[in-house]
mmCIF file of C-alpha atoms in Angstrom:
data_model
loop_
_atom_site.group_PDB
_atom_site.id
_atom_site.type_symbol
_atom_site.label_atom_id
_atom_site.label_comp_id
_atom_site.label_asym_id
_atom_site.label_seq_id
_atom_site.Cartn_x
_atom_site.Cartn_y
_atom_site.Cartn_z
ATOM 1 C CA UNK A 1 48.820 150.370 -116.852
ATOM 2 C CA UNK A 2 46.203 148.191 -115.629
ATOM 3 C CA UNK A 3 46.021 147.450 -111.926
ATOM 4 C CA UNK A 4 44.601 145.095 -109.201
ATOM 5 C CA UNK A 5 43.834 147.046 -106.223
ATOM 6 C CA UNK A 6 44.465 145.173 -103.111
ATOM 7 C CA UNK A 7 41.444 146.453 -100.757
ATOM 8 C CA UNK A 8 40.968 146.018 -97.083
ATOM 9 C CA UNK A 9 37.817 148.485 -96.726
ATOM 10 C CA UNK A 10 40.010 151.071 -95.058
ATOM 11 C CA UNK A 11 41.065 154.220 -96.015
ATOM 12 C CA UNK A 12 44.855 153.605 -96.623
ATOM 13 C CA UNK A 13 43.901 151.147 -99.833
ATOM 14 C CA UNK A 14 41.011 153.397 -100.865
ATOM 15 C CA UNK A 15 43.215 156.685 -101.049
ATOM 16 C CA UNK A 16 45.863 154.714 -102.837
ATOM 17 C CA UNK A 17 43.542 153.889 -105.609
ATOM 18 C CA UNK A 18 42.788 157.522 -106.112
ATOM 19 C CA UNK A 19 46.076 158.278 -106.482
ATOM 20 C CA UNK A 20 46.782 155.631 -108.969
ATOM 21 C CA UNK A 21 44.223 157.026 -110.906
ATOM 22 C CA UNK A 22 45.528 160.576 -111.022
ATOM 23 C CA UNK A 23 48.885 158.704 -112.236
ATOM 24 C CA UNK A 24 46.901 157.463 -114.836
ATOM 25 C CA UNK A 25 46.526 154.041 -113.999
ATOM 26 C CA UNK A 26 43.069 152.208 -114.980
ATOM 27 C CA UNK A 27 41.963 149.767 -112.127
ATOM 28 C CA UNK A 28 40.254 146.868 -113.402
ATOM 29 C CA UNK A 29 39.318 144.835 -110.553
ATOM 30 C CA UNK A 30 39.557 145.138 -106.366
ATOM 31 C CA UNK A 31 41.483 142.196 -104.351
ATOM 32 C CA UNK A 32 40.522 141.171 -100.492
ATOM 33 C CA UNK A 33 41.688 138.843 -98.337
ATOM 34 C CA UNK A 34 38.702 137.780 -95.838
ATOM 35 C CA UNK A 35 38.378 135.788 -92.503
ATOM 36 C CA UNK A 36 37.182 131.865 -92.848
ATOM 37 C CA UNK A 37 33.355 131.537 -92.844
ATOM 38 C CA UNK A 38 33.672 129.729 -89.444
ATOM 39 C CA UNK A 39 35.157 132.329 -88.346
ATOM 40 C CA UNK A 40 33.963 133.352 -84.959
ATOM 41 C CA UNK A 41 34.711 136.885 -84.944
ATOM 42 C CA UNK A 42 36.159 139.409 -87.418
ATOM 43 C CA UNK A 43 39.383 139.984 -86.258
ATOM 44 C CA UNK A 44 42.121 137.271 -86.762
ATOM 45 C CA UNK A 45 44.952 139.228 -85.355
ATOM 46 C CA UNK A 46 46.724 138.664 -88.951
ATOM 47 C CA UNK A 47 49.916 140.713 -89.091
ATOM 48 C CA UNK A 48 49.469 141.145 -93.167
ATOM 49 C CA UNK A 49 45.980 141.677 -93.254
ATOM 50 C CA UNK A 50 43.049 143.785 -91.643
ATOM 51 C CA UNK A 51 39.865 141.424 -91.468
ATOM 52 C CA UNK A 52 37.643 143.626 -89.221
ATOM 53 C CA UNK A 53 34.886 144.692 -91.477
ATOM 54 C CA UNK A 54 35.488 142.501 -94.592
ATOM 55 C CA UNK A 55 31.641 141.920 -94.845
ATOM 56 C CA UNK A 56 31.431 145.070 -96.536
ATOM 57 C CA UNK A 57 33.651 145.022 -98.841
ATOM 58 C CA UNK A 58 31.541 144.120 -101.184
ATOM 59 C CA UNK A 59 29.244 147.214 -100.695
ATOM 60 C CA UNK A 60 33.240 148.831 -101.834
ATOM 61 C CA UNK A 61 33.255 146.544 -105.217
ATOM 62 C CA UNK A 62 29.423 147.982 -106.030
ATOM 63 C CA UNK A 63 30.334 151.786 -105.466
ATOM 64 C CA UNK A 64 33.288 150.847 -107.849
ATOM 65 C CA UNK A 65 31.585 148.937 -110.145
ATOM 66 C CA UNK A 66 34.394 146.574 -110.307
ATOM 67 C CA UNK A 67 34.814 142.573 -110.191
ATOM 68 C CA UNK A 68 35.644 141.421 -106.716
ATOM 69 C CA UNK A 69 37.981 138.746 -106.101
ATOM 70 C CA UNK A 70 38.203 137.419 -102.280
ATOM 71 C CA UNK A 71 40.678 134.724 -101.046
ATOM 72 C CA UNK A 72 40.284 133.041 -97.266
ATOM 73 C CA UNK A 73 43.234 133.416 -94.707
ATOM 74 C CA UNK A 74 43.716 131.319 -91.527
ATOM 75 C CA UNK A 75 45.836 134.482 -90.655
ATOM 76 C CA UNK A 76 48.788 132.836 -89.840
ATOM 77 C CA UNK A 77 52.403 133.590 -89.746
ATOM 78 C CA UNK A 78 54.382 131.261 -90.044
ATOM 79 C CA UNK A 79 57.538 133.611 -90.923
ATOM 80 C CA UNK A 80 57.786 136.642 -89.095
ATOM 81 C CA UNK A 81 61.199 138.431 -89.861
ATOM 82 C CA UNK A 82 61.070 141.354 -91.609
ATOM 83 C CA UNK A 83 62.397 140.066 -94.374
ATOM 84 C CA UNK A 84 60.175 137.136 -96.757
ATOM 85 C CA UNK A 85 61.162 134.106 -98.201
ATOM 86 C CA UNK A 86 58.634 132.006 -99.789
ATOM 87 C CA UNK A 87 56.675 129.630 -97.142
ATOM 88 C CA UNK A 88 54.285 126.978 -96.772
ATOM 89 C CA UNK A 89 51.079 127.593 -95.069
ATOM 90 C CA UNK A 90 51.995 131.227 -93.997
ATOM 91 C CA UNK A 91 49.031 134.132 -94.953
ATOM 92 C CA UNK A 92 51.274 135.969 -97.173
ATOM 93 C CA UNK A 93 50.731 132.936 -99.960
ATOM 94 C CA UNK A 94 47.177 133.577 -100.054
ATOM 95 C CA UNK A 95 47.955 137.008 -101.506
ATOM 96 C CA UNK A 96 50.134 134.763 -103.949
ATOM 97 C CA UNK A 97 46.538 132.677 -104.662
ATOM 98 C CA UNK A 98 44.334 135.667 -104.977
ATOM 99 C CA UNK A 99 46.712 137.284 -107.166
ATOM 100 C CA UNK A 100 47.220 133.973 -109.224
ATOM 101 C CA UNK A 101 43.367 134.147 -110.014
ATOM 102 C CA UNK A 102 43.212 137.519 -110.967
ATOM 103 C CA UNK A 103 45.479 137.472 -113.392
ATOM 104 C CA UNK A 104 44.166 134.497 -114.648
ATOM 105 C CA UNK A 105 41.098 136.145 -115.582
ATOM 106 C CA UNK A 106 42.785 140.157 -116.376
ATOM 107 C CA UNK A 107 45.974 138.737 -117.976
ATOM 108 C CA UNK A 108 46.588 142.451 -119.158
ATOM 109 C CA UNK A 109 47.014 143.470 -115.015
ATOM 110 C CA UNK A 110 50.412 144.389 -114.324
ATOM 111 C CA UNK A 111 50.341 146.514 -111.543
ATOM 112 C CA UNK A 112 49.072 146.351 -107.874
ATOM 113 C CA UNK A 113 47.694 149.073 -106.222
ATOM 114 C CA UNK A 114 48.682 148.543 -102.041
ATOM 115 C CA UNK A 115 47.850 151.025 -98.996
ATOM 116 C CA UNK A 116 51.114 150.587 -97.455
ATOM 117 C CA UNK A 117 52.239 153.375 -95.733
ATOM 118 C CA UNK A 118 54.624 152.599 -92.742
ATOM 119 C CA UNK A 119 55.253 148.728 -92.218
ATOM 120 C CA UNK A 120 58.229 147.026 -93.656
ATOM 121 C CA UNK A 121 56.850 143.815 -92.674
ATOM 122 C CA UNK A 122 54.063 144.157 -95.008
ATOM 123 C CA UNK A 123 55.443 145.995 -98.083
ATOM 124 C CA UNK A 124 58.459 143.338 -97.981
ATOM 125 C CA UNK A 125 55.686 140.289 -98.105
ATOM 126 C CA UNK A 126 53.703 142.218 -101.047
ATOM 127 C CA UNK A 127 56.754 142.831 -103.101
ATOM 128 C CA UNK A 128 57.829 139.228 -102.684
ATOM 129 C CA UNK A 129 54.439 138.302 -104.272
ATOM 130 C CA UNK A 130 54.653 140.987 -106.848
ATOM 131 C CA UNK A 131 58.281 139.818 -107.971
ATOM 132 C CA UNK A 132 57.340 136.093 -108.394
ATOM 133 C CA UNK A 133 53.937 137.182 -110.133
ATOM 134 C CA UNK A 134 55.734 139.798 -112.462
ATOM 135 C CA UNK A 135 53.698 142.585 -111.133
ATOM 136 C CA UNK A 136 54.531 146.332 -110.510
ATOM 137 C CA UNK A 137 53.935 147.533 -106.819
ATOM 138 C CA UNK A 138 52.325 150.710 -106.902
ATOM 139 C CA UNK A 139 52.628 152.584 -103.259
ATOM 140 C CA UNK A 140 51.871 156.094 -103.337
ATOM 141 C CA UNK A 141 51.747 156.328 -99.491
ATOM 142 C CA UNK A 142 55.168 155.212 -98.494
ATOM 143 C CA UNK A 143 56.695 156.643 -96.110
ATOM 144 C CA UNK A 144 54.399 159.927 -96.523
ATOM 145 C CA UNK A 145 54.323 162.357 -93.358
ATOM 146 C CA UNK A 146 51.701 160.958 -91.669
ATOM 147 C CA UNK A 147 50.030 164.101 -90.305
ATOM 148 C CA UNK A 148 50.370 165.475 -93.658
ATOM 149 C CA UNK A 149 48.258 162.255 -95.095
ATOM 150 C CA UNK A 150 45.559 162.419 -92.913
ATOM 151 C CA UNK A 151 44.648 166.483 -93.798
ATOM 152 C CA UNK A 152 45.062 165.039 -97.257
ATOM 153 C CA UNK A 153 42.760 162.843 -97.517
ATOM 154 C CA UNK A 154 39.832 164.431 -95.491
ATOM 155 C CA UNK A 155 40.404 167.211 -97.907
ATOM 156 C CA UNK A 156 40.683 165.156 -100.533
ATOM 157 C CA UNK A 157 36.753 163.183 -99.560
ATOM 158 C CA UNK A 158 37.770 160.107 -97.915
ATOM 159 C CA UNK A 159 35.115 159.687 -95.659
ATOM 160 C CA UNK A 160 36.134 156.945 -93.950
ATOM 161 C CA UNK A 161 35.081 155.982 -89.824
ATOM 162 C CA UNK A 162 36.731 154.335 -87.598
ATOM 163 C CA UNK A 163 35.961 150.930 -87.110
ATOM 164 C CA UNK A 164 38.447 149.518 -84.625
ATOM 165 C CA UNK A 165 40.365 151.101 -81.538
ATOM 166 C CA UNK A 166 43.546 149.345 -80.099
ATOM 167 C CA UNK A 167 45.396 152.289 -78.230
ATOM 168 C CA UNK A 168 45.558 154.253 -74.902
ATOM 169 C CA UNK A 169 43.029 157.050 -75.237
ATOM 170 C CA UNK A 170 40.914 155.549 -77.913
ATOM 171 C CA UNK A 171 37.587 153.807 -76.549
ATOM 172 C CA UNK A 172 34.114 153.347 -77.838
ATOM 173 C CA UNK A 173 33.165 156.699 -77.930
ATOM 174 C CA UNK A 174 35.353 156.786 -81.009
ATOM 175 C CA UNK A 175 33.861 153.873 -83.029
ATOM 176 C CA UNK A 176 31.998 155.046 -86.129
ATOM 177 C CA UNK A 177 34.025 158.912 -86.070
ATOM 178 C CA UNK A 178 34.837 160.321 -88.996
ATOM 179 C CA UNK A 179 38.662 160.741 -89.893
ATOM 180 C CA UNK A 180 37.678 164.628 -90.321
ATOM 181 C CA UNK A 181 35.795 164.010 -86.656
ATOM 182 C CA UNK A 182 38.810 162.492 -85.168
ATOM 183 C CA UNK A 183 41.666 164.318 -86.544
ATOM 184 C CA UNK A 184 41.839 166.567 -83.832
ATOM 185 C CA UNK A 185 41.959 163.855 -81.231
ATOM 186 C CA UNK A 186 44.270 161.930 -83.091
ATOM 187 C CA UNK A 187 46.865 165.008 -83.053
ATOM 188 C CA UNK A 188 46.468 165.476 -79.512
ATOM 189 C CA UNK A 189 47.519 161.792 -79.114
ATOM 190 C CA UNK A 190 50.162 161.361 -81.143
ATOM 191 C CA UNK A 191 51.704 164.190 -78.982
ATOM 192 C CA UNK A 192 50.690 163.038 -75.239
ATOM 193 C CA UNK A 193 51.616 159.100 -76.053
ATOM 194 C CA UNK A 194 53.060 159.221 -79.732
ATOM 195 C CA UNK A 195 50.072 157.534 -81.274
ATOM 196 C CA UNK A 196 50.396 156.931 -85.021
ATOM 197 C CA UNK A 197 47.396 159.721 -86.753
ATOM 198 C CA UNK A 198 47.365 157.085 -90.115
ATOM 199 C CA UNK A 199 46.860 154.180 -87.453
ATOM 200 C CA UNK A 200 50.480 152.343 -88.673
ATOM 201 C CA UNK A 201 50.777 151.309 -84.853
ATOM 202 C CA UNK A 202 47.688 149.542 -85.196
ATOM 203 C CA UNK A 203 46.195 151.921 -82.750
ATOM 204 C CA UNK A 204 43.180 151.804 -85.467
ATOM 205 C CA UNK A 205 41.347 150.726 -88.323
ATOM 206 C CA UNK A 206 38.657 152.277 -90.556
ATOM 207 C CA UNK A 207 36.307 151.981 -93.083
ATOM 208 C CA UNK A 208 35.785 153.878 -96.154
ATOM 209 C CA UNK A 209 32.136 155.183 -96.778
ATOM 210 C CA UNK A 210 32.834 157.549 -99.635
ATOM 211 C CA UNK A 211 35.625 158.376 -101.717
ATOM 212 C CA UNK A 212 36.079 160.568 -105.176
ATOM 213 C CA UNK A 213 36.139 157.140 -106.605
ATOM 214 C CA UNK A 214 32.935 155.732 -105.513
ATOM 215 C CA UNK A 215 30.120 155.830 -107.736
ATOM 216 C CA UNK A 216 27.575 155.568 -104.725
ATOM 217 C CA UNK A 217 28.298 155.624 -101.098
ATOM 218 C CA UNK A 218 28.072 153.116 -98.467
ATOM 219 C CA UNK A 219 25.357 153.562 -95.497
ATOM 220 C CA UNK A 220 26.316 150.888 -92.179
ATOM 221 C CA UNK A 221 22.662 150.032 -91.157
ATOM 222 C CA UNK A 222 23.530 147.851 -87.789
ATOM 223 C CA UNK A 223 26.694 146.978 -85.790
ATOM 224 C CA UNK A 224 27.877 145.535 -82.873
ATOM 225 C CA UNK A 225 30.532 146.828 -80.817
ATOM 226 C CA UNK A 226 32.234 143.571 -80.273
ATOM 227 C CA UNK A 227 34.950 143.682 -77.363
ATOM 228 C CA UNK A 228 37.773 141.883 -78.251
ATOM 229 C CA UNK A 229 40.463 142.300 -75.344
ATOM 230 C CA UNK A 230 39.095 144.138 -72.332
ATOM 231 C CA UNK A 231 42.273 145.795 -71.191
ATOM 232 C CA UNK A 232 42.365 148.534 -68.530
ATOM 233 C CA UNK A 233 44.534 151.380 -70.427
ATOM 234 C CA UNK A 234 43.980 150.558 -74.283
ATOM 235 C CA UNK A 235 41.139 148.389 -74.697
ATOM 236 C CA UNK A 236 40.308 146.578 -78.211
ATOM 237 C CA UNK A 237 37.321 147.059 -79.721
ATOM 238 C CA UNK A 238 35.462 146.900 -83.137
ATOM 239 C CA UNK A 239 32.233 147.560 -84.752
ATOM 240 C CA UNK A 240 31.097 144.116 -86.567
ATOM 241 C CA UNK A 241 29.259 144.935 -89.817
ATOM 242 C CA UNK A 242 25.532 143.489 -89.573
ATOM 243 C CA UNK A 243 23.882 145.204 -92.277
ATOM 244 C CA UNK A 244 24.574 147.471 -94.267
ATOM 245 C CA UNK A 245 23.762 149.163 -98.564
ATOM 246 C CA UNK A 246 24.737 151.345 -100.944
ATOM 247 C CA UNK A 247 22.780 154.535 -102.020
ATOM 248 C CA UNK A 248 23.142 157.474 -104.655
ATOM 249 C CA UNK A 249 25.261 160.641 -103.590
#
């Protein structure tokens, strides 16, 4: 079938593209839900959404060669069980508007490609969306061992880095590591402190360079470490995308 692919820039949404693919789904066009322009930093601390390094998700659309369609979030949640009901003014309808346009424009789209791998809360909010749009959510990460994900996709060329750190024994030293660079470290965590290795604890977020789908790969010029809560045993921080472009591999 034809599918939207609902990308963040990290490598959860990337890797679940290549596996629609090897299903034999064709993806027609990428999906991203960005920060406001007046935004004063990247990260909103959305619970649906991962804003830090939406600036180059475009550089993503280009290695793809594939339309981009971006909708703005205030990042708020208005509803925050687990389970979804349609509500006014909460993020999870902007994923209703983006969706809206896309098919709009690719009325053959019935299927959505989504990175989900752990959280309930998200998956819920994205099938609620899918059900009232008539789409098909297509997860190929649910619920998947998480150690065994990880060794699968740096086998498998994801060559993402890691672009934010939110967990004890993750610092600065670790922005900008490759997933095959940090695997090691990441398995020694999640056994001292029982840190997620796929990041579903939010202990981390990354951004994908290079994948088997990519038809060039993406080079980050400049960043700035940006500090975003200066805590003591698990200190937040993030690399903000200044510049960054594409090149042949």
């Amino acid at each position: 079938m034809q599918v939207v692919a609902l990308v963040s820039g990290g490598k959860d949404s990337t890797y679940n593209m290549v596996k629609c693919v090897e299903d034999g789904h064709e993806i027609v066009a990428l999906a991203h839900i960005h920060p406001p322009a007046t935004a004063k930093q990247d990260e909103l601390d959305s619970f649906m959404y991962q804003t830090v390094g939406s600036s180059g998700v475009q550089l993503i659309a280009e290695c793809l060669s594939l339309p981009l369609y971006l909708q703005e979030t205030q990042g708020a949640a208005i509803t925050q069980t687990l389970e979804y009901e349609q509500t006014e003014n909460d993020e999870t309808e902007d994923l209703f508007q983006l969706l809206t346009k896309v098919k709009a424009q690719h009325p053959q789209v019935q299927g959505v490609s989504v990175g989900a791998i752990f959280s309930r809360y998200q998956a819920n909010r994205v099938q609620n969306i899918c059900d009232r749009l008539g789409l098909t959510m297509l997860a190929y990460l649910w619920q998947r061992d998480q150690k065994e994900l990880l060794q699968e996709m740096v086998e498998n060329g994801i060559d993402a880095v890691l672009i934010k750190v939110a967990a004890m024994g993750l610092g600065k030293e670790d922005l900008g590591k490759t997933l095959a660079q940090m695997q090691p470290k990441l398995l020694l965590l999640d056994e001292k402190y029982g840190v997620h290795v796929c990041g579903e604890g939010g202990e981390f977020e990354t951004f994908t360079l290079d994948s088997p789908l990519y038809k060039r790969r993406i080079v980050l010029d400049e960043v700035d470490v940006v500090v975003h809560s200066d805590d003591a045993f698990s200190p937040v921080l993030y690399l903000s995308i200044k510049k960054a472009h594409t090149e042949p591999k």
